[in-house]
Coordinates of C-alpha atoms in Angstrom, one line a residue:
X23 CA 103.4 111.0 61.1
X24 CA 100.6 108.7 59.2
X25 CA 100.4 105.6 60.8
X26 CA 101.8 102.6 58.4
X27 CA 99.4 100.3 56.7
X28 CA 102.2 97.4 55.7
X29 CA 105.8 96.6 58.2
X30 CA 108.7 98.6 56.8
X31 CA 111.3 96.4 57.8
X32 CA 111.6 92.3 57.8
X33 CA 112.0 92.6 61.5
X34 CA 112.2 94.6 64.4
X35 CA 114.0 95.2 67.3
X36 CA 111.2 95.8 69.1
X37 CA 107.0 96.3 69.2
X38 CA 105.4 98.0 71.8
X39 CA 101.7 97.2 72.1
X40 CA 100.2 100.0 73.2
X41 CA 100.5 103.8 72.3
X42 CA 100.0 105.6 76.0
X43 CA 102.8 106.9 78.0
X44 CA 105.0 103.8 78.6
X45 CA 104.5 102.4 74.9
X46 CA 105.6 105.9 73.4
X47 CA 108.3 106.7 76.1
X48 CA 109.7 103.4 75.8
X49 CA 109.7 102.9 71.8
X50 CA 111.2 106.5 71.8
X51 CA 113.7 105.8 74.1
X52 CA 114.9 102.7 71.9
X53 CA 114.6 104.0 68.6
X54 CA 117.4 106.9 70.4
X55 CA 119.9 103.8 70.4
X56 CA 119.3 103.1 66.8
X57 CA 116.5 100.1 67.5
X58 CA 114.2 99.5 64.9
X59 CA 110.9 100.4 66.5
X60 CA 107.2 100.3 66.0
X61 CA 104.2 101.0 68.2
X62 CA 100.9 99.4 67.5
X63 CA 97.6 101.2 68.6
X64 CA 94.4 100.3 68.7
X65 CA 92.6 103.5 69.1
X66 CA 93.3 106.6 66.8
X67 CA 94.6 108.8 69.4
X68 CA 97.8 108.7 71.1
X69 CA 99.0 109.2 74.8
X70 CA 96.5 106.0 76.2
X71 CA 94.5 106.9 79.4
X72 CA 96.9 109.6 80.9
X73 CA 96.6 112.2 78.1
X74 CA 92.9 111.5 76.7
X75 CA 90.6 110.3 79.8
X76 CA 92.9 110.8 82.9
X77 CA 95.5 112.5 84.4
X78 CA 96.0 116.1 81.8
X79 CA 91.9 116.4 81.1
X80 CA 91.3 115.6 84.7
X81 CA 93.9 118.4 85.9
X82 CA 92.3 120.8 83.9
X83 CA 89.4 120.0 85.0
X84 CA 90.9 120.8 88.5
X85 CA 92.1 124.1 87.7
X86 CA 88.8 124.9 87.0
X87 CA 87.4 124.1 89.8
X88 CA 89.8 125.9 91.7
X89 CA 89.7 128.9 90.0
X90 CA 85.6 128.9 90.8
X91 CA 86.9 128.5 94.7
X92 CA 89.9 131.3 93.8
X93 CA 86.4 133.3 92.7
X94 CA 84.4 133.1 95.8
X95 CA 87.5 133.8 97.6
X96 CA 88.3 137.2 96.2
X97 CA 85.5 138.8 98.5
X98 CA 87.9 138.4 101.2
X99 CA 90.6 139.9 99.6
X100 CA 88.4 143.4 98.7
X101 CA 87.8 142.3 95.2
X102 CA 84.7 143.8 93.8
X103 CA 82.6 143.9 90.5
X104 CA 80.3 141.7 88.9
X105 CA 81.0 137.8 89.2
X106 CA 83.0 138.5 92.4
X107 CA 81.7 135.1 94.7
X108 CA 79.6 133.5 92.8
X109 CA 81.2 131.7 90.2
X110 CA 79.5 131.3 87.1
X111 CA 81.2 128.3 85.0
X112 CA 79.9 127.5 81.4
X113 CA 80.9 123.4 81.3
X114 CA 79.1 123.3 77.5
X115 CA 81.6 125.9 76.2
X116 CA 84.9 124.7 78.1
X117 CA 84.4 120.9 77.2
X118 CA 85.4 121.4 73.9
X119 CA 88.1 124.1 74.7
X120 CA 90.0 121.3 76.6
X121 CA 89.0 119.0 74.2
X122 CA 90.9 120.5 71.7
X123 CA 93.7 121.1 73.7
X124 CA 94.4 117.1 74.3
X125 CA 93.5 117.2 70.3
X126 CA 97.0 119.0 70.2
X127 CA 99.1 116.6 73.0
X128 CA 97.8 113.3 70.7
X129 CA 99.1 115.2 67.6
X130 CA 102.9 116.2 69.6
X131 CA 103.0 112.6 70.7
X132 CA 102.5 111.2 66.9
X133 CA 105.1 114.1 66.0
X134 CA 107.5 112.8 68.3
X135 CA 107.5 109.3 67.4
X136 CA 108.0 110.6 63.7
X137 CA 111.1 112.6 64.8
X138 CA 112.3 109.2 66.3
X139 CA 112.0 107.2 63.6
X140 CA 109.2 104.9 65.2
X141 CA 106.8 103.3 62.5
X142 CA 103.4 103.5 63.9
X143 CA 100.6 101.1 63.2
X144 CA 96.9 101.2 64.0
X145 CA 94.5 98.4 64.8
X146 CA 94.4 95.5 67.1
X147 CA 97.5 93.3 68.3
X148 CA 97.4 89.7 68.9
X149 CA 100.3 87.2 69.4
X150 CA 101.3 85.0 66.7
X151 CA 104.7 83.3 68.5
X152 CA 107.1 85.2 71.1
X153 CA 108.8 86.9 67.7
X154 CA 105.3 88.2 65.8
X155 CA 102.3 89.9 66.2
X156 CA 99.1 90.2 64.3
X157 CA 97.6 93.9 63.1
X158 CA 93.9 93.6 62.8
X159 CA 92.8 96.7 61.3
X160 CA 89.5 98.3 61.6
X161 CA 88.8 97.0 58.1
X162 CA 89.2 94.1 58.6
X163 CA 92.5 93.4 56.9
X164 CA 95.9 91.8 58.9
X165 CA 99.3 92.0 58.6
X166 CA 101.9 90.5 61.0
X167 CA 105.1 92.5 62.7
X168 CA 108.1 90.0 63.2
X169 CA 110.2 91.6 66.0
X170 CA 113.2 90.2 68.7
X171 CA 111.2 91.3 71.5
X172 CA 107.6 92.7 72.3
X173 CA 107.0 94.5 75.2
X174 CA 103.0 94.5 76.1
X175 CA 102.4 98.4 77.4
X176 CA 98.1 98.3 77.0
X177 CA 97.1 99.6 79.9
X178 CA 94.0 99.5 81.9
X179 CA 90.8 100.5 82.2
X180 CA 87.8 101.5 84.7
X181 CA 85.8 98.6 86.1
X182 CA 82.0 99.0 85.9
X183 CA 79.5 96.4 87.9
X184 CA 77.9 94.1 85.0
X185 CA 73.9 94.4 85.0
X186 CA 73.6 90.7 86.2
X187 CA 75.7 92.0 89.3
X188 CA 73.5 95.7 89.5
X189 CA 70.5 95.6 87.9
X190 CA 70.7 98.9 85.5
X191 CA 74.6 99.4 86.3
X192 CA 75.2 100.3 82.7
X193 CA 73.0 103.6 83.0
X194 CA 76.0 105.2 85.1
X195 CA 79.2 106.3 83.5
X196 CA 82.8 105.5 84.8
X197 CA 85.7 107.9 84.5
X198 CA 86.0 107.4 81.3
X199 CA 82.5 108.7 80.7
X200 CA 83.1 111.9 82.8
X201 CA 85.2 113.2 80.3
X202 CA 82.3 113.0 77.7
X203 CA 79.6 114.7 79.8
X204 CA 78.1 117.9 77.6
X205 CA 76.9 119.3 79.9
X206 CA 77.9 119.9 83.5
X207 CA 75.1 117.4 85.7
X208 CA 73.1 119.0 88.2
X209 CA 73.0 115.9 91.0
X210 CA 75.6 113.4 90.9
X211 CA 76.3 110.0 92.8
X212 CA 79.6 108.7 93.1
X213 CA 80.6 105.3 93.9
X214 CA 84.1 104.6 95.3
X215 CA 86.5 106.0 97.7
X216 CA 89.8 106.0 95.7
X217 CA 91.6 108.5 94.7
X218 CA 89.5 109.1 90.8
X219 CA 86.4 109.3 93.1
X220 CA 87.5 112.0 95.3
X221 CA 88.8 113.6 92.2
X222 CA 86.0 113.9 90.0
X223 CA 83.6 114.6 93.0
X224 CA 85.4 117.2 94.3
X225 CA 85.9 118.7 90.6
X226 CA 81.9 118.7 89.6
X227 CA 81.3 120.2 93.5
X228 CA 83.5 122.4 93.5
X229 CA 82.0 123.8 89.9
X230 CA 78.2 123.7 91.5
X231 CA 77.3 120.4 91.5
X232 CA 75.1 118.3 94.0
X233 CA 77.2 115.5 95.2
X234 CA 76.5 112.3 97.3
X235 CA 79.3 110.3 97.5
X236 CA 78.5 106.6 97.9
X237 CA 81.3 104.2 99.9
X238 CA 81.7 101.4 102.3
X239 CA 83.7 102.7 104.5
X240 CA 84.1 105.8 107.2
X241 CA 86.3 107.6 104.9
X242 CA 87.8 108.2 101.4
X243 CA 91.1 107.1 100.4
X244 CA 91.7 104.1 102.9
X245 CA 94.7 102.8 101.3
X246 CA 96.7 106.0 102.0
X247 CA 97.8 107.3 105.1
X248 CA 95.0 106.8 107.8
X249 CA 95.5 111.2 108.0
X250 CA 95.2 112.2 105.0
X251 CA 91.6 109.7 104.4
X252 CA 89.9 111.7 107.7
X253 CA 91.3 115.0 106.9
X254 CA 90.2 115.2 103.7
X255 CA 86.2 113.5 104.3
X256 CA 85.8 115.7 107.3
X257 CA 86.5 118.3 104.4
X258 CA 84.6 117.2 102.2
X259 CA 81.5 116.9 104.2
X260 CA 82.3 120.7 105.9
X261 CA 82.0 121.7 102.0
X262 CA 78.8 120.1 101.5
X263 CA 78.9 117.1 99.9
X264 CA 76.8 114.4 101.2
X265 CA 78.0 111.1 102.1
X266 CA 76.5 107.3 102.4
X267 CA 78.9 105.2 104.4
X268 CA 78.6 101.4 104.4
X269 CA 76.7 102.3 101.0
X270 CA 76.1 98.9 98.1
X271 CA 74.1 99.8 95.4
X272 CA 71.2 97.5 94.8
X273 CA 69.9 98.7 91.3
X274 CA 69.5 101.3 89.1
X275 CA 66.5 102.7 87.4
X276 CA 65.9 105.6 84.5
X277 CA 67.3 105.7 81.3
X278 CA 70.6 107.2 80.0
X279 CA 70.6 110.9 79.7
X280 CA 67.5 111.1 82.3
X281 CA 67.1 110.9 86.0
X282 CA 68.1 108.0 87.7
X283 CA 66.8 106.3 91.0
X284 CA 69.4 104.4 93.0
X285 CA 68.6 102.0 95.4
X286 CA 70.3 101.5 97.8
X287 CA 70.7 97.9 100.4
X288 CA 69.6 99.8 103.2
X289 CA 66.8 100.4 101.1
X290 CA 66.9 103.8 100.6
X291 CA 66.7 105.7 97.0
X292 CA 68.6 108.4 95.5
X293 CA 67.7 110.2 92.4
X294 CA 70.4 111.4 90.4
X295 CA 71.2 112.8 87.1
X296 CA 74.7 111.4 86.8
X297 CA 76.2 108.3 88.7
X298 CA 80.2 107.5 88.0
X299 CA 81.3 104.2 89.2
X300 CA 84.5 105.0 90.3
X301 CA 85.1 101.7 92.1
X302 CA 88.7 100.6 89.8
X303 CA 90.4 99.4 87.6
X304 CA 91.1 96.5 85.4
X305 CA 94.2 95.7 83.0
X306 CA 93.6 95.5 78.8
X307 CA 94.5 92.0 78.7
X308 CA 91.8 90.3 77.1
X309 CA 92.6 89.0 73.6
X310 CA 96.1 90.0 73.2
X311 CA 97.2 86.1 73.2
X312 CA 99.3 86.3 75.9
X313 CA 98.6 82.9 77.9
X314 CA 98.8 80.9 74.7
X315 CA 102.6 81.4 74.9
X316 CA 103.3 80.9 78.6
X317 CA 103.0 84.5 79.8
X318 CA 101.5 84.3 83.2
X319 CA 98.1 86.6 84.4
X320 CA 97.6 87.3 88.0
X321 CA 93.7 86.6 89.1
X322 CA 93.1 90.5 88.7
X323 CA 94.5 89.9 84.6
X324 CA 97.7 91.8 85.2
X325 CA 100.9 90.2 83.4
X326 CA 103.2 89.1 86.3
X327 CA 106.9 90.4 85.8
X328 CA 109.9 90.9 87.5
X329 CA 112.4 93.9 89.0
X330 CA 113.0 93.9 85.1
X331 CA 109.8 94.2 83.5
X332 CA 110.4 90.5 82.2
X333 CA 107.6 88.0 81.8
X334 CA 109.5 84.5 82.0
X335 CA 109.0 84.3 78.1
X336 CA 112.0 85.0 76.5
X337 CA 111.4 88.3 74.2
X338 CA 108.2 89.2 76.2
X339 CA 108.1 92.2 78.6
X340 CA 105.1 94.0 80.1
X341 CA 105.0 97.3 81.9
X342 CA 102.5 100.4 83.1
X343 CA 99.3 99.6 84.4
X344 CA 98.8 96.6 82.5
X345 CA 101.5 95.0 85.2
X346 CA 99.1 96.0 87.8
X347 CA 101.7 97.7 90.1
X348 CA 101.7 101.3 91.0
X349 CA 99.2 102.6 88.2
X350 CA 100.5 106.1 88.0
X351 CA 101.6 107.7 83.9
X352 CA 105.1 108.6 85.5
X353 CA 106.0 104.9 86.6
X354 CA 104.8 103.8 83.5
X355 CA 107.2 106.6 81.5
X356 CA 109.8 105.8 84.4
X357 CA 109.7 101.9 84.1
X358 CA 109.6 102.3 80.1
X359 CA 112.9 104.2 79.7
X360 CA 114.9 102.3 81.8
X361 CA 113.7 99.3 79.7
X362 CA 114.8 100.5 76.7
X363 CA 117.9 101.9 78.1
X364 CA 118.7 98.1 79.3
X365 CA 118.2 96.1 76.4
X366 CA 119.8 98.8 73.7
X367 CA 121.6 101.5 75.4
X368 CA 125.3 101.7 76.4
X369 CA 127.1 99.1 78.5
X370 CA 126.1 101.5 81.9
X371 CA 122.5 100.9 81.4
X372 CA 122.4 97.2 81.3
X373 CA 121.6 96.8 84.8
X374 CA 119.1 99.5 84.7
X375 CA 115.1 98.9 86.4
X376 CA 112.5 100.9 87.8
X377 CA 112.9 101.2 91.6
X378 CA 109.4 100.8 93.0
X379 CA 110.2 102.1 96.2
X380 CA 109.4 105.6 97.8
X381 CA 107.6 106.6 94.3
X382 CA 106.1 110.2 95.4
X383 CA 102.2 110.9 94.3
X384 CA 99.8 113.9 94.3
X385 CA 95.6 113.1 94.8
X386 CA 94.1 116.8 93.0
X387 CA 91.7 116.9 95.6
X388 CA 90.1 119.8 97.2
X389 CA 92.3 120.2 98.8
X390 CA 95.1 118.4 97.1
X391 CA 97.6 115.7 98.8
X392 CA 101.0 114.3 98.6
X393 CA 102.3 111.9 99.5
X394 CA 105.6 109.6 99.3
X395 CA 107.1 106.4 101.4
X396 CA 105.2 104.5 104.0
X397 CA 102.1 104.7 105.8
X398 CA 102.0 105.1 109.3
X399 CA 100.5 101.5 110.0
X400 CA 103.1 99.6 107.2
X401 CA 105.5 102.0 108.7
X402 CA 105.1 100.6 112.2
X403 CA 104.3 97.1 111.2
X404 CA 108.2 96.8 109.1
X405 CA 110.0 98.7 112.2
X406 CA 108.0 98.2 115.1
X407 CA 106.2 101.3 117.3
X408 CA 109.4 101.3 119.6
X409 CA 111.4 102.6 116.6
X410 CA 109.0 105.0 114.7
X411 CA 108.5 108.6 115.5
X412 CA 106.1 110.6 114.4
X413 CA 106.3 114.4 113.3
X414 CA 102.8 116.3 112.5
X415 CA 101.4 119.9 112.4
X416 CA 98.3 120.8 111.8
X417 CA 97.9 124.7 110.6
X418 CA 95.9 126.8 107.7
X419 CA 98.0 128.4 105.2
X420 CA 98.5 132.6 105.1
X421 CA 96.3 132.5 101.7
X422 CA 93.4 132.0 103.7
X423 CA 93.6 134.6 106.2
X424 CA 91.8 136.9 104.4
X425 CA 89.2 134.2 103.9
X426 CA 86.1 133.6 106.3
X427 CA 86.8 130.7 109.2
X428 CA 84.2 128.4 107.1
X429 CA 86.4 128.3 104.1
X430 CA 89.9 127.6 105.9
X431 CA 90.8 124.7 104.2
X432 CA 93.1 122.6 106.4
X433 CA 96.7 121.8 106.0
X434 CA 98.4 118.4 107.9
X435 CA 101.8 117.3 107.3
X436 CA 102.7 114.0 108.9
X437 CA 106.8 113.0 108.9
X438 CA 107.1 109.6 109.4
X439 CA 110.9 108.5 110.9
X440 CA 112.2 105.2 111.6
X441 CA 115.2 104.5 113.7
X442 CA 118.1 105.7 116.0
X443 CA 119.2 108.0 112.9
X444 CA 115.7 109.0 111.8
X445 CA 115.2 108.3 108.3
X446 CA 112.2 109.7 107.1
X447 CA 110.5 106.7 105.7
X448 CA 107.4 108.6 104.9
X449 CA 105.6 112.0 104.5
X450 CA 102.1 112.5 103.8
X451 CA 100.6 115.8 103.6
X452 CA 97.2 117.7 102.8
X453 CA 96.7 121.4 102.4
X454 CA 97.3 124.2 100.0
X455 CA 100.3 123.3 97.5
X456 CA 100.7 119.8 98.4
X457 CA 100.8 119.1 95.1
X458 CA 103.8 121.1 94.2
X459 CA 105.9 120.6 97.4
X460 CA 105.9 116.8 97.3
X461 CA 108.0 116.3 94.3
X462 CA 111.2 118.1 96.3
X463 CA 110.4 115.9 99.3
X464 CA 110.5 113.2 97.0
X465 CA 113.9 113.8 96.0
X466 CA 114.6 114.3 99.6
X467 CA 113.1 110.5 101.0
X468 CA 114.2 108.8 98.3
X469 CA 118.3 109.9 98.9
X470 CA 117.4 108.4 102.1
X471 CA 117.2 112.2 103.8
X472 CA 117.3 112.1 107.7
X473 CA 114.9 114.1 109.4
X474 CA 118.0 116.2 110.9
X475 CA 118.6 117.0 107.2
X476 CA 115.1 118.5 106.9
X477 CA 115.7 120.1 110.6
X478 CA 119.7 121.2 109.0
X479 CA 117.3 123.0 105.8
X480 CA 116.5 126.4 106.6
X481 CA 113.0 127.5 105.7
X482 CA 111.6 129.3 103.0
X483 CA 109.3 132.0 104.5
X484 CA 106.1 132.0 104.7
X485 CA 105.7 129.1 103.0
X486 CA 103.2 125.9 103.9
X487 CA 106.0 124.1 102.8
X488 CA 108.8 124.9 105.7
X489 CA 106.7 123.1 107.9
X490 CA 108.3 120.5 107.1
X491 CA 111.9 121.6 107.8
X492 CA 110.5 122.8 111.1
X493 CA 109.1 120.1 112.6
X494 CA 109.5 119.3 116.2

């Protein structure tokens, strides 16, 4: 469907500002009920971070990867023939095969918001009152939307160091960057120990890239479970990629496109051709008029809401990333629908609200984790040690026994249980196929599963999986 240059209607039900997963989920899921809808965004592709610079290129970029490991594998498994080992991955040739592929999602979301009736609009949203918003389009011209509510859905995006902060922090790329690299770097620095970092490192070394990660602490990931951090940067570092712990980068020097020296606190230099701050992100805030008409900003720029998604301004909600709590597409989608159903579906929904609870997530690391519930330390901290019991195993999975012992990846599950009755509070695991066996487990801990139900299970065999359901 075109985008509109001119409002169709006097007024609508509702404007979403922002076209990315929650925007599009949730003005499709009201424009179902019969709302009169319209999206405003400001780029000219749909599907915000998730589909164009995050979660569907990035998995792609995974499988890659993984089939160049599957590669080197296959000499254990009697595969022979040219190629057999040594991988041999053309990045200037598969760029814009995937490019055009998310080419195709952006065109199936406009589709879908056709089929749905939604009136989409292009250009830059700014509040006029509670009830309208602004269009600036990118010639210049304006028109307003008056609506009955607006629900702000813009997003987020990565945080890069400012060159007063880092001299010469503008000649690196963030992740947004990574997905418009030509050509595959040869020696790359990356900053950060979040999940996006491990990502794209373990992405471009895994494809034949020189990788130094640079981060402040002992280990990756230090939010998650304590496990899954030192199981996967012993990993790491068995595979080859370098590491600088307790790492600040003090400048940068080169030129965009060249080689670039890092220097580091400790006085030490790295030269690079490729460094990705990875180091977070930031909420798309700035501009929209939202503090003008009492709609509160945490000190991060996030819109504060409620259970509901409701700012305190009558008509105004906010969800995704741009409300700063668990920045994962899904929630966003999640948290969206149930919006929608609330305020114009049937008399069932009106109570309706994302639980933020036990929300299951994958890291496509190599290799990947799940994980769902509490950490061991917030685990023990709500319940006390006296009631928590913890389950783990530690094994390699029957895909690698074919595989020489310096290529077993390793595989930890970790139940967490809390109580006389057990309730598994959390599960973290790392190993072949996490990614795939945490969203039944989710299911499982958030119907408040026991870990005799998991023990009452019987396995599927030979699985990594019914480890869990075997546990002891």
């Amino acid at each position: 469907m075109p985008p509109v240059t001119k409002p169709a209607h006097e007024k609508y039900d509702i404007v979403f500002i922002g076209g990315g997963s929650g925007g599009v989920a949730g003005a499709r899921r009201a424009a179902s009920y019969g709302a009169t809808v319209a999206v405003i965004e400001e780029s000219e592709k749909l599907g915000g971070t998730c589909v164009n610079v995050g979660c569907v290129p990035k998995k792609i970029m995974w499988h890659a990867a993984d089939i160049a490991d599957k590669i080197r594998h296959a000499e254990g498994y009697q595969f022979k023939g040219p190629g057999i080992g040594a991988p041999q991955f053309s990045w200037a040739t598969f760029k814009p095969q995937r490019d055009a592929y998310i080419r195709r999602l952006n065109g199936i979301y406009d589709n879908n918001l056709g089929k749905e009736g939604v009136e989409l609009h292009h250009g830059r949203a700014r509040l006029l009152s509670p009830t309208a918003v602004e269009i600036t389009r990118s010639d210049g011209s304006t028109y307003t939307l008056n609506t009955d509510r607006i629900c702000v859905a813009t997003g987020g995006r990565p945080t890069i160091p400012s060159d007063d902060e880092i001299p010469g922090a503008s000649l690196g790329i963030n992740s947004d960057g990574f997905f418009d690299l030509e050509d595959q770097p040869r020696r790359v620095a990356v900053v950060g120990a979040g999940y996006i970092a491990v990502e794209l490192a373990g992405v471009l070394h895994t494809l034949g890239s020189e990788v130094t990660m640079l981060i402040r602490g002992e280990t990756v990931l230090r939010t998650f479970d304590p496990m899954l951090g030192e199981t996967l940067t012993n990993w790491m570092k068995h595979t080859g990629i370098n590491f600088r712990h307790g790492a600040h980068v003090k400048k940068v020097e080169g030129a965009k496109g060249q080689e670039l020296t890092l220097t580091l606190e400790s006085g030490e230099t790295l030269k690079v051709d490729t460094l990705i701050w990875a180091i977070g992100r930031h909420a798309n805030t700035e501009g929209l008029g939202l503090e003008e008409f009492g709609v509160k900003l945490d000190k991060k720029g996030n819109v504060v809401v409620d259970e509901f998604q409701e700012t305190g301004v009558p008509g105004i909600t906010a969800l995704g990333d741009v409300a700063g709590k668990a920045l994962l597409t899904p929630v966003a989608i999640a948290a969206a629908r149930r919006l929608s159903n609330r305020l114009f579906g049937p008399e069932k929904f009106k109570g309706d609200k994302l639980d933020y609870n036990n929300i299951p997530t994958v890291v496509f690391s190599h290799p990947t984790i799940g994980t769902v519930g509490l950490t061991e330390p917030e685990a023990r901290k709500k319940y006390g040690d006296e009631n928590i019991k913890i389950y783990k195993s530690s094994f390699r999975a029957l895909y690698f026994s074919m595989i020489p012992e310096e290529h077993k990846e390793p595989s930890v599950y970790k139940l967490i249980c809390a109580g006389p009755e057990e309730r598994v509070v959390g599960i973290h695991i790392i190993g072949l196929g996490s990614d795939e066996i945490m969203q039944g487990f989710g299911v499982a801990v958030k119907m408040g599963a026991t870990k005799a139900d998991l023990d009452n299970t019987v396995a599927i065999h030979p699985t990594s999986a019914e480890e869990l359901v075997t546990l002891r």
